[in-house]
Coordinates of C-alpha atoms in Angstrom, one line a residue:
M1 CA 3.1 -1.1 -6.6
Y2 CA 6.7 0.2 -5.6
K3 CA 9.5 1.4 -7.9
I4 CA 13.2 1.4 -6.3
L5 CA 16.5 2.6 -7.3
V6 CA 19.8 0.7 -6.4
V7 CA 23.0 2.6 -6.7
D8 CA 26.4 0.7 -6.5
D9 CA 29.4 0.8 -8.6
E10 CA 29.7 -3.1 -8.6
P11 CA 27.0 -4.3 -11.3
R12 CA 27.1 -7.8 -9.8
A13 CA 26.2 -6.3 -6.4
S14 CA 23.3 -4.1 -8.0
A15 CA 22.1 -7.0 -10.1
G16 CA 22.0 -9.5 -7.1
I17 CA 20.1 -6.7 -5.0
R18 CA 17.6 -6.2 -7.9
S19 CA 16.9 -9.9 -8.2
F20 CA 16.4 -10.4 -4.6
L21 CA 13.7 -7.5 -4.7
L22 CA 12.0 -8.4 -7.9
S23 CA 11.7 -12.0 -6.5
S24 CA 10.2 -11.0 -3.1
D25 CA 6.5 -10.5 -2.2
L26 CA 6.9 -6.9 -1.4
N27 CA 4.8 -5.6 -4.2
I28 CA 7.5 -4.4 -6.1
A29 CA 6.8 -3.3 -9.7
S30 CA 10.4 -2.2 -10.9
V31 CA 14.0 -1.8 -9.7
E32 CA 16.4 0.4 -11.7
T33 CA 20.1 0.4 -11.2
A34 CA 22.8 3.1 -11.3
L35 CA 26.4 2.9 -11.2
N36 CA 27.2 5.8 -9.4
G37 CA 25.7 8.8 -7.7
F38 CA 25.5 10.9 -10.7
E39 CA 23.6 8.5 -12.9
A40 CA 21.3 8.1 -9.8
I41 CA 20.4 11.7 -9.9
D42 CA 19.6 11.7 -13.4
Y43 CA 17.1 8.9 -12.6
L44 CA 15.5 10.8 -9.7
R45 CA 15.1 13.7 -11.6
M46 CA 13.3 11.9 -14.5
D47 CA 11.2 9.3 -12.6
A48 CA 9.5 9.2 -9.1
F49 CA 10.8 6.5 -6.9
D50 CA 9.7 5.2 -3.5
L51 CA 13.2 4.1 -2.1
V52 CA 16.7 4.5 -2.9
I53 CA 19.4 1.6 -1.9
T54 CA 22.8 3.1 -2.3
D55 CA 26.5 1.9 -1.5
I56 CA 28.6 4.6 0.4
Q57 CA 31.9 4.0 -1.2
M58 CA 31.7 5.0 -5.0
S59 CA 34.2 7.0 -7.3
R60 CA 33.7 10.6 -7.8
M61 CA 30.2 11.1 -6.1
N62 CA 29.6 8.7 -3.3
G63 CA 26.8 7.5 -1.2
I64 CA 26.9 10.4 1.4
E65 CA 27.0 13.2 -1.4
L66 CA 24.2 11.5 -3.1
M67 CA 22.3 11.6 0.0
E68 CA 23.0 15.3 0.7
T69 CA 21.6 16.1 -3.0
V70 CA 18.4 13.8 -2.0
Y71 CA 17.9 15.1 1.0
M72 CA 17.7 18.9 -0.6
E73 CA 15.7 17.9 -3.9
Q74 CA 13.3 15.1 -2.5
P75 CA 13.5 15.3 1.4
G76 CA 10.6 12.5 1.9
L77 CA 12.5 9.9 -0.2
P78 CA 13.7 7.1 2.0
V79 CA 17.1 5.9 1.7
I80 CA 18.7 2.6 2.9
V81 CA 22.6 2.7 2.9
I82 CA 24.7 -0.5 2.1
S83 CA 28.7 -0.7 2.7
A84 CA 31.8 -3.0 2.8
H85 CA 32.7 -0.9 5.6
E86 CA 31.7 -1.0 9.3
K87 CA 33.1 2.6 10.0
F88 CA 31.2 4.4 12.7
D89 CA 31.4 7.8 11.0
F90 CA 30.0 6.6 7.8
A91 CA 26.8 5.2 9.6
K92 CA 26.5 8.3 11.8
R93 CA 26.8 10.5 8.8
S94 CA 24.3 8.6 6.7
L95 CA 21.9 8.4 9.5
S96 CA 22.1 12.1 10.2
L97 CA 21.0 12.6 6.7
G98 CA 18.0 10.5 7.2
A99 CA 18.8 7.2 6.2
K100 CA 16.4 4.5 7.1
D101 CA 18.9 1.8 8.0
Y102 CA 22.7 1.1 7.5
L103 CA 23.8 -2.5 6.5
V104 CA 27.2 -4.0 6.0
K105 CA 28.2 -6.0 2.8
P106 CA 27.7 -9.0 2.2
V107 CA 24.2 -8.5 2.8
E108 CA 21.8 -11.4 3.6
K109 CA 18.7 -11.5 1.5
E110 CA 16.4 -11.9 4.6
D111 CA 18.0 -8.8 6.2
L112 CA 17.7 -6.8 3.2
L113 CA 14.1 -7.9 2.5
S114 CA 13.0 -7.2 6.1
I115 CA 14.5 -3.6 6.1
V116 CA 13.0 -2.7 2.7
G117 CA 9.5 -4.3 3.6
R118 CA 9.7 -2.4 6.9
V119 CA 10.3 1.1 5.0
L120 CA 7.9 0.5 2.5
R121 CA 5.3 -0.4 5.0
E122 CA 6.2 2.7 6.9
K123 CA 5.0 4.9 4.1
E124 CA 1.5 3.2 3.7
E125 CA 1.1 3.3 7.7
I126 CA 2.0 7.0 8.3
G127 CA -1.1 8.6 6.3
R128 CA -3.2 5.7 8.1
K129 CA -1.7 6.3 11.7
S130 CA -2.2 10.0 11.1
L131 CA -5.8 9.8 10.4
E132 CA -6.5 7.5 13.7
L133 CA -4.4 9.9 15.7
S134 CA -6.4 12.8 14.6
Q135 CA -9.6 11.2 15.2
L136 CA -8.7 11.0 19.1
Q137 CA -7.0 14.5 19.1
R138 CA -10.1 16.0 17.5
D139 CA -12.5 14.1 20.3
R140 CA -9.9 15.2 23.0
E141 CA -9.8 18.8 21.9
E142 CA -13.4 19.2 21.3
G143 CA -14.1 17.9 25.2
S144 CA -11.3 19.9 26.5
G145 CA -12.5 23.6 25.7
V146 CA -9.3 26.2 25.4
S147 CA -6.6 24.3 23.8
R148 CA -3.0 25.2 23.3
N149 CA -3.6 26.1 19.6
E150 CA -5.7 28.9 20.7
L151 CA -3.0 30.4 23.0
L152 CA -0.6 29.9 20.0
L153 CA -2.9 31.5 17.7
E154 CA -3.3 34.5 20.1
L155 CA 0.5 34.9 20.4
V156 CA 0.9 35.4 16.5
T157 CA -2.2 37.1 15.4
E158 CA -2.7 39.6 18.2
G159 CA -1.0 42.8 17.6
D160 CA -2.0 45.0 20.7
L161 CA -1.0 42.5 23.5
T162 CA 1.0 43.9 26.4
K163 CA 4.5 42.8 27.4
K164 CA 3.1 40.9 30.2
D165 CA 0.7 39.1 27.8
Y166 CA 3.4 38.1 25.7
E167 CA 5.6 36.8 28.6
D168 CA 2.8 34.7 29.8
L169 CA 2.0 33.2 26.5
I170 CA 5.8 32.5 25.8
A171 CA 6.1 31.1 29.5
K172 CA 3.5 28.3 28.3
L173 CA 5.8 27.3 25.3
G174 CA 8.4 26.6 27.8
S175 CA 11.8 25.3 26.8
Q176 CA 10.7 25.4 23.1
A177 CA 10.8 29.4 23.1
E178 CA 14.4 29.2 24.2
G179 CA 17.2 30.0 21.8
G180 CA 17.5 29.8 18.0
Y181 CA 15.7 31.7 15.6
F182 CA 12.0 31.4 14.6
G183 CA 10.0 31.6 11.5
V184 CA 6.3 31.0 10.7
V185 CA 4.8 28.8 7.8
S186 CA 1.3 29.2 6.5
I187 CA 0.1 25.9 5.1
R188 CA -3.2 26.4 2.9
L189 CA -4.8 22.8 2.3
D190 CA -7.0 22.0 -0.6
L191 CA -9.3 20.0 1.2
S192 CA -12.3 20.2 -1.6
R193 CA -10.7 16.9 -3.1
A194 CA -8.3 14.6 -1.2
G195 CA -7.3 11.2 0.0
F196 CA -6.2 8.8 -2.7
S197 CA -9.4 8.2 -4.4
R198 CA -9.4 12.0 -5.2
R199 CA -13.2 12.2 -4.2
E200 CA -15.3 15.1 -3.1
I201 CA -14.7 15.4 0.6
A202 CA -17.6 16.1 3.2
L203 CA -17.5 18.8 5.8
Q204 CA -16.8 16.4 8.7
D205 CA -14.2 14.5 6.8
R206 CA -12.3 17.8 5.8
K207 CA -11.9 18.3 9.6
L208 CA -10.6 14.9 10.1
L209 CA -8.2 15.5 7.3
K210 CA -7.2 18.8 8.9
Y211 CA -6.2 16.9 12.0
A212 CA -4.5 14.3 10.3
S213 CA -2.4 17.0 8.1
I214 CA -1.5 18.4 11.7
N215 CA -0.2 14.9 12.7
I216 CA 1.8 14.8 9.5
M217 CA 3.4 18.3 10.1
E218 CA 4.3 17.7 13.7
E219 CA 6.3 14.4 12.6
S220 CA 7.6 16.7 9.6
L221 CA 8.7 19.6 11.6
A222 CA 9.9 17.6 14.8
D223 CA 13.5 18.5 13.8
W224 CA 12.6 22.1 13.9
N225 CA 10.8 22.1 17.3
G226 CA 7.5 22.6 15.0
L227 CA 4.4 24.0 16.7
I228 CA 1.4 23.5 14.6
F229 CA -2.1 24.7 15.2
N230 CA -5.0 25.5 13.2
G231 CA -5.3 28.7 11.3
F232 CA -8.7 30.0 9.8
G233 CA -10.8 28.1 7.4
N234 CA -8.3 25.4 5.6
E235 CA -5.0 26.9 6.9
L236 CA -2.6 25.3 9.2
I237 CA 0.3 27.7 10.9
A238 CA 3.5 26.4 12.0
I239 CA 6.0 27.9 14.1
I240 CA 9.6 26.6 13.5
Q241 CA 12.7 27.0 15.2
L242 CA 16.4 26.6 13.6
S243 CA 19.2 26.4 16.0
E244 CA 22.4 28.5 16.1
Q245 CA 24.1 25.6 14.7
E246 CA 21.9 25.0 11.7
L247 CA 22.2 28.8 10.7
S248 CA 25.9 28.8 10.9
G249 CA 26.4 26.9 7.9
Q250 CA 27.6 23.8 9.2
R251 CA 24.9 21.8 7.6
L252 CA 23.2 23.8 4.9
D253 CA 23.0 27.5 4.4
V254 CA 19.7 29.3 5.6
K255 CA 18.0 29.5 2.1
S256 CA 18.7 25.6 1.9
Q257 CA 17.2 24.8 5.1
L258 CA 14.0 27.1 4.2
H259 CA 13.9 25.2 0.7
L260 CA 13.9 21.7 2.6
I261 CA 11.4 22.6 5.0
G262 CA 9.1 23.9 2.4
Q263 CA 9.4 21.2 0.1
M264 CA 9.4 18.6 2.8
I265 CA 5.9 20.1 4.1
H266 CA 4.2 20.0 0.7
T267 CA 5.7 16.4 -0.4
N268 CA 4.7 14.7 3.0
L269 CA 1.0 16.0 2.7
K270 CA 0.8 15.0 -0.8
Q271 CA 2.5 11.6 -0.4
Y272 CA 0.6 10.5 2.9
L273 CA -2.7 12.0 2.5
N274 CA -2.9 13.0 -1.2
V275 CA -3.7 16.8 -0.1
E276 CA -2.7 19.6 -2.3
T277 CA -1.1 22.5 -0.5
T278 CA 0.2 26.0 -0.9
V279 CA 3.0 26.7 1.6
G280 CA 4.1 30.3 2.4
M281 CA 7.4 30.8 4.7
S282 CA 8.4 33.8 6.5
T283 CA 11.8 35.1 7.2
L284 CA 13.7 34.1 10.6
H285 CA 13.9 36.2 13.7
A286 CA 15.3 35.5 17.2
N287 CA 12.8 37.4 19.1
L288 CA 9.2 35.9 19.6
L289 CA 8.0 39.3 19.9
M290 CA 8.4 39.5 16.0
L291 CA 5.8 36.2 15.5
P292 CA 3.0 38.5 14.4
K293 CA 5.1 40.2 11.9
L294 CA 6.3 36.7 10.6
M295 CA 3.0 35.5 10.4
E296 CA 2.1 38.2 8.3
E297 CA 5.3 37.7 6.1
A298 CA 4.2 34.0 5.7
G299 CA 0.6 34.9 4.8
R300 CA 1.6 37.1 2.0
A301 CA 4.2 34.8 0.7
A302 CA 1.4 32.1 0.4
E303 CA -0.8 34.8 -1.4
R304 CA 1.7 34.6 -4.3
R305 CA -0.2 31.4 -5.3
S306 CA -2.5 33.5 -7.4
F307 CA 0.4 35.0 -9.3
H308 CA 2.1 31.6 -10.1
P309 CA -0.7 29.1 -9.9
A310 CA 1.9 26.3 -10.9
N311 CA 4.1 26.8 -7.8
T312 CA 3.4 25.3 -4.5
V313 CA 6.1 26.8 -1.9
F314 CA 6.7 30.5 -1.7
Y315 CA 9.5 32.2 0.5
Y316 CA 9.1 35.9 1.8
E317 CA 12.5 36.7 0.9
D318 CA 11.6 36.1 -2.9
V319 CA 8.5 38.4 -2.2
Q320 CA 10.9 40.9 -0.6
S321 CA 13.3 40.7 -3.6
Q322 CA 10.5 41.4 -6.2
E323 CA 8.3 43.6 -4.0
T324 CA 10.3 46.5 -2.4
L325 CA 7.7 48.1 -0.3
G326 CA 9.5 51.6 -0.4
I327 CA 8.4 54.2 2.1
V328 CA 7.9 52.5 5.2
D329 CA 5.2 54.8 6.9
W330 CA 2.8 54.9 3.9
V331 CA -0.8 54.2 5.0
A332 CA -2.0 50.6 4.9
K333 CA -4.5 51.2 2.3
V334 CA -2.1 52.5 -0.4
D335 CA 0.2 49.3 0.5
E336 CA -2.6 47.0 0.3
Y337 CA -4.0 48.3 -3.0
V338 CA -0.3 48.2 -4.4
Q339 CA 0.3 44.9 -3.2
G340 CA -3.1 43.8 -4.8
L341 CA -1.7 45.2 -8.3
K342 CA 1.3 43.0 -7.7
I343 CA -0.2 39.9 -6.8
G344 CA -2.9 40.4 -9.6
L345 CA -0.4 41.1 -12.6
E346 CA -1.7 38.1 -14.6
R347 CA -5.5 39.2 -14.1
P348 CA -7.0 40.8 -17.2
L349 CA -6.9 44.6 -17.6
P350 CA -8.1 47.3 -17.0
V351 CA -7.6 46.8 -13.0
E352 CA -10.1 48.1 -10.5
T353 CA -9.7 51.5 -9.4
E354 CA -12.8 52.7 -7.5
S355 CA -11.5 51.2 -4.1
I356 CA -8.5 53.7 -4.0
V357 CA -10.0 56.6 -5.9
R358 CA -13.1 57.1 -4.0
P359 CA -11.4 58.0 -0.5
L360 CA -9.4 60.4 -2.4
S361 CA -12.4 61.8 -3.8
E362 CA -13.7 62.3 -0.3
L363 CA -10.6 64.5 0.8
E364 CA -10.9 67.1 -2.0
D365 CA -12.2 69.7 0.3
S366 CA -9.3 69.5 2.1
E367 CA -6.3 70.5 -0.3
E368 CA -3.4 69.9 1.8
L369 CA -4.7 66.6 2.9
F370 CA -5.6 65.4 -0.4
N371 CA -2.2 66.2 -1.9
S372 CA -0.6 64.6 0.9
Y373 CA -2.7 61.4 0.3
F374 CA -2.4 61.8 -3.5
G375 CA 1.3 62.0 -3.7
M376 CA 1.9 59.0 -1.3
L377 CA -0.2 56.9 -4.0
V378 CA 1.3 58.2 -7.4
Y379 CA 4.8 57.9 -5.9
R380 CA 4.2 54.6 -4.7
L381 CA 3.2 53.3 -8.0
Y382 CA 6.0 55.3 -9.9
G383 CA 8.4 53.5 -7.4
L384 CA 6.7 50.3 -8.3
M385 CA 7.5 51.1 -12.2
L386 CA 11.2 52.0 -10.9
E387 CA 11.7 49.0 -9.1
Y388 CA 11.6 46.9 -12.2
G389 CA 12.3 49.6 -14.9
H390 CA 15.8 50.3 -13.4
A391 CA 16.6 46.6 -13.2
N392 CA 15.9 46.5 -17.2
G393 CA 17.6 49.9 -18.2
I394 CA 14.1 51.2 -19.5
S395 CA 13.2 55.0 -19.1
L396 CA 10.2 55.8 -17.3
Q397 CA 10.5 59.5 -17.4
R398 CA 7.0 60.2 -18.7
F399 CA 5.6 58.5 -15.6
D400 CA 7.3 60.7 -13.0
P401 CA 4.2 62.3 -11.3
D402 CA 5.8 65.8 -11.7
V403 CA 5.7 65.3 -15.5
Y404 CA 2.6 63.1 -15.6
F405 CA 0.2 65.4 -13.5
R406 CA 1.9 68.8 -14.6
E407 CA -1.0 71.6 -14.7
T408 CA -3.6 69.4 -13.3
S409 CA -5.5 69.4 -9.8
G410 CA -8.6 68.4 -8.2
K411 CA -11.1 66.3 -10.2
R412 CA -8.9 66.7 -13.1
R413 CA -6.2 65.0 -11.2
L414 CA -8.5 62.2 -10.0
S415 CA -9.6 61.5 -13.6
R416 CA -5.8 61.3 -14.8
L417 CA -5.2 59.1 -11.8
E418 CA -7.5 56.3 -13.1
K419 CA -5.5 56.4 -16.5
Y420 CA -2.1 56.5 -14.6
I421 CA -3.1 53.4 -12.6
Q422 CA -4.3 51.5 -15.8
E423 CA -0.9 52.3 -17.4
T424 CA 1.3 51.6 -14.3
A425 CA -0.3 48.0 -14.4
E426 CA 0.3 47.5 -17.9
R427 CA 3.8 48.8 -17.9
V428 CA 4.6 46.7 -14.9
R429 CA 3.5 43.6 -16.5
L430 CA 5.8 44.3 -19.3
L431 CA 8.6 44.9 -17.0
V432 CA 8.2 41.6 -15.0
K433 CA 8.2 39.8 -18.0
E434 CA 11.4 41.8 -19.3
R435 CA 12.9 40.9 -15.8
D436 CA 12.1 37.3 -15.8
R437 CA 13.6 37.0 -19.5
T438 CA 16.8 38.7 -18.1
I439 CA 16.9 36.1 -15.2
L440 CA 16.1 33.3 -17.6
A441 CA 19.2 34.5 -19.6
K442 CA 21.6 34.3 -16.6
I443 CA 20.1 30.9 -15.8
T444 CA 20.7 29.3 -19.4
G445 CA 23.9 31.2 -19.7
Y446 CA 25.2 29.6 -16.4
V447 CA 24.0 26.0 -17.3
R448 CA 25.5 26.1 -21.0
A449 CA 28.9 27.2 -19.3
N450 CA 28.6 24.2 -16.9
F451 CA 26.2 21.6 -18.0
R452 CA 29.5 19.4 -18.9
N453 CA 30.0 19.4 -15.1
P454 CA 28.5 15.9 -13.9
A455 CA 28.3 17.3 -10.1
L456 CA 26.2 20.6 -11.4
K457 CA 23.5 21.2 -8.8
I458 CA 20.4 23.4 -8.6
Q459 CA 21.9 25.2 -5.5
D460 CA 25.0 26.1 -7.6
I461 CA 22.8 27.5 -10.3
A462 CA 20.2 29.2 -7.8
S463 CA 23.3 30.9 -6.1
A464 CA 24.6 32.3 -9.3
V465 CA 21.2 34.2 -9.9
H466 CA 20.5 35.1 -6.3
F467 CA 17.1 33.4 -6.3
S468 CA 15.8 30.4 -4.2
S469 CA 16.0 26.9 -5.7
A470 CA 12.1 26.7 -5.7
Y471 CA 11.5 29.9 -7.3
L472 CA 14.3 29.3 -9.9
G473 CA 12.5 26.1 -11.1
Y474 CA 9.2 27.4 -11.4
L475 CA 10.5 30.4 -13.4
F476 CA 12.5 28.1 -15.6
K477 CA 9.6 25.6 -16.2
Q478 CA 7.0 28.6 -16.5
E479 CA 9.1 30.3 -19.2
M480 CA 10.7 27.5 -21.0
N481 CA 7.9 25.0 -20.8
K482 CA 10.4 22.3 -19.7
N483 CA 12.1 21.0 -16.6
L484 CA 15.5 22.7 -15.6
W485 CA 17.2 19.1 -15.7
D486 CA 15.6 18.2 -18.9
Y487 CA 17.5 21.3 -20.2
V488 CA 20.7 20.2 -19.0
T489 CA 20.2 16.7 -20.4
E490 CA 19.3 18.0 -23.8
L491 CA 22.4 20.3 -23.8
R492 CA 24.5 17.4 -23.0
I493 CA 22.8 15.3 -25.7
E494 CA 23.2 18.0 -28.4
E495 CA 26.9 18.3 -27.4
A496 CA 27.3 14.5 -27.9
K497 CA 25.6 14.4 -31.1
H498 CA 28.0 17.0 -32.3
L499 CA 31.1 15.4 -31.2
L500 CA 29.5 11.9 -32.7
A501 CA 29.2 13.6 -36.0
T502 CA 32.3 15.6 -36.4
T503 CA 35.0 13.9 -34.3
D504 CA 36.3 10.4 -34.1
K505 CA 36.2 10.3 -30.2
K506 CA 35.1 7.0 -28.7
R507 CA 31.7 6.5 -27.0
Y508 CA 33.5 6.9 -23.4
E509 CA 35.4 10.0 -24.5
V510 CA 32.1 11.8 -25.6
A511 CA 30.4 10.6 -22.5
Y512 CA 33.1 12.0 -20.2
E513 CA 33.4 15.3 -22.1
V514 CA 29.8 15.9 -21.9
G515 CA 29.2 15.4 -18.2
Y516 CA 28.4 11.5 -18.0
E517 CA 30.5 9.3 -15.7
S518 CA 29.5 6.3 -17.3
P519 CA 29.3 5.2 -20.8
E520 CA 26.7 2.9 -20.4
H521 CA 24.6 5.3 -18.6
F522 CA 25.4 7.9 -21.4
G523 CA 24.2 5.3 -23.9
R524 CA 20.9 5.0 -22.2
M525 CA 20.5 8.9 -21.7
F526 CA 21.5 9.3 -25.5
K527 CA 19.0 6.7 -26.6
R528 CA 16.0 8.0 -24.5
Y529 CA 16.4 11.5 -25.7
A530 CA 17.5 11.1 -29.6
G531 CA 15.8 7.9 -30.3
V532 CA 18.9 6.0 -31.2
S533 CA 22.1 4.7 -29.6
P534 CA 25.2 6.9 -30.1
A535 CA 26.6 4.0 -32.3
E536 CA 23.4 4.1 -34.5
Y537 CA 23.6 7.6 -34.5
R538 CA 26.9 7.8 -35.8
K539 CA 26.7 5.3 -38.2
E540 CA 23.7 7.3 -39.9
G541 CA 26.8 9.5 -41.1
Q542 CA 28.9 12.2 -39.4
G543 CA 27.3 14.8 -41.8
G544 CA 23.7 14.4 -39.9
A545 CA 22.2 16.9 -37.9
G546 CA 24.0 17.9 -34.7

């Protein structure tokens, strides 16, 4: 059963479309109507819809602006555009934003139902076709020996290839390796239960689902020249390519582009195959020789799932902002251990120390080497604390290795080191919580100052606190135990209660003042959150709560 949202500032037009749809045989369960883009965004943030049908020419927020918001927040949601204008630029712009079709008013019932039926059937058929294609692809690859996937996997995973090796492999990519900037995406599939029955999946069927996922990704990433291939286990790897035009800000900024791609991957696999995913995204680079490093970045970003299990898409840029590596020539073991501490901050204390202390104990006979390796570790740990502590204005002087390990040497240092590691882990956990609270205060402060703006977008909030939209939304929900847009709506309703209780302003004046374009929509939202209509709330007495 499908749920559809119709957006038109002419109530008669939206009522007519609603009637057409509900009386059809398209298996449509419900049709909601909105009078403008702001109302539509409210509906889309509260409920899940299968299709949006929107007018182009509307006051304040037009259909193009609404589509841009849908494009960013729900990239997999199909949109059909209806307009009284036959202007080519409207049609071209709407189609460039992913509109499934463009119709001119007055719309014939048969044409509308035909297009809506086609779009809804496409949603059903994509998953089925992908499974069929994946079966053919699997049979073909099993009989063909070495595949291009193996060549691509070699390109991004082999760190000791010669220049000629790289040139040969890159040549096989042909024109797709020319121009633009490249990134790597690590897509980790949970195939233990998948499909729309959510049943346990046998090994053979897991392989089929993985092939199907590849086909879904090839379609999803076609606009970015996506190259998809198998990683290890249930991992897919994608190489994406963004053009100079895309990075120049003519359409979306780089952060928004990556946010769109990451959310689209997760949404499409969930929507068409009901497969849960973890998506890790690297930074971008113009040189294909950087692909091994980008591969590592994508993998490290995906590993953040263990630290933030409720989130699904992770960006290496966010990891960098939280996990400054410090001295670049630290040995790999120290870096790996410290990264493990960061990723495992939510695991129970005490943390494991043997893997890092034992190698040091084997160097005690070489005092110079021991002191060098010991210093690398303790100053890296101290740097980790300073990374979070300085941002919060907290003094960490007693953790300075020169102070903490004063007048200790040899085995006494090793014994004290274990305590230092435990205290480091505990202190960093406290600092991270304090940092998140600071970020949260910035978020809530910005929202409180701007919630009356009906055009408020998550990109505006994310830019204000310098985090990606995905991380911002995750952090807010984790700390506040509610969706960011629920918080915005609650602020609007609480302000409306105050105005209703303490002023004689009319309903439409209150609606406009708290950020709603339509008094009718304000009334629906108020009743949804307050349990009574604005008139009933005011009637209960202006001395009431609010």
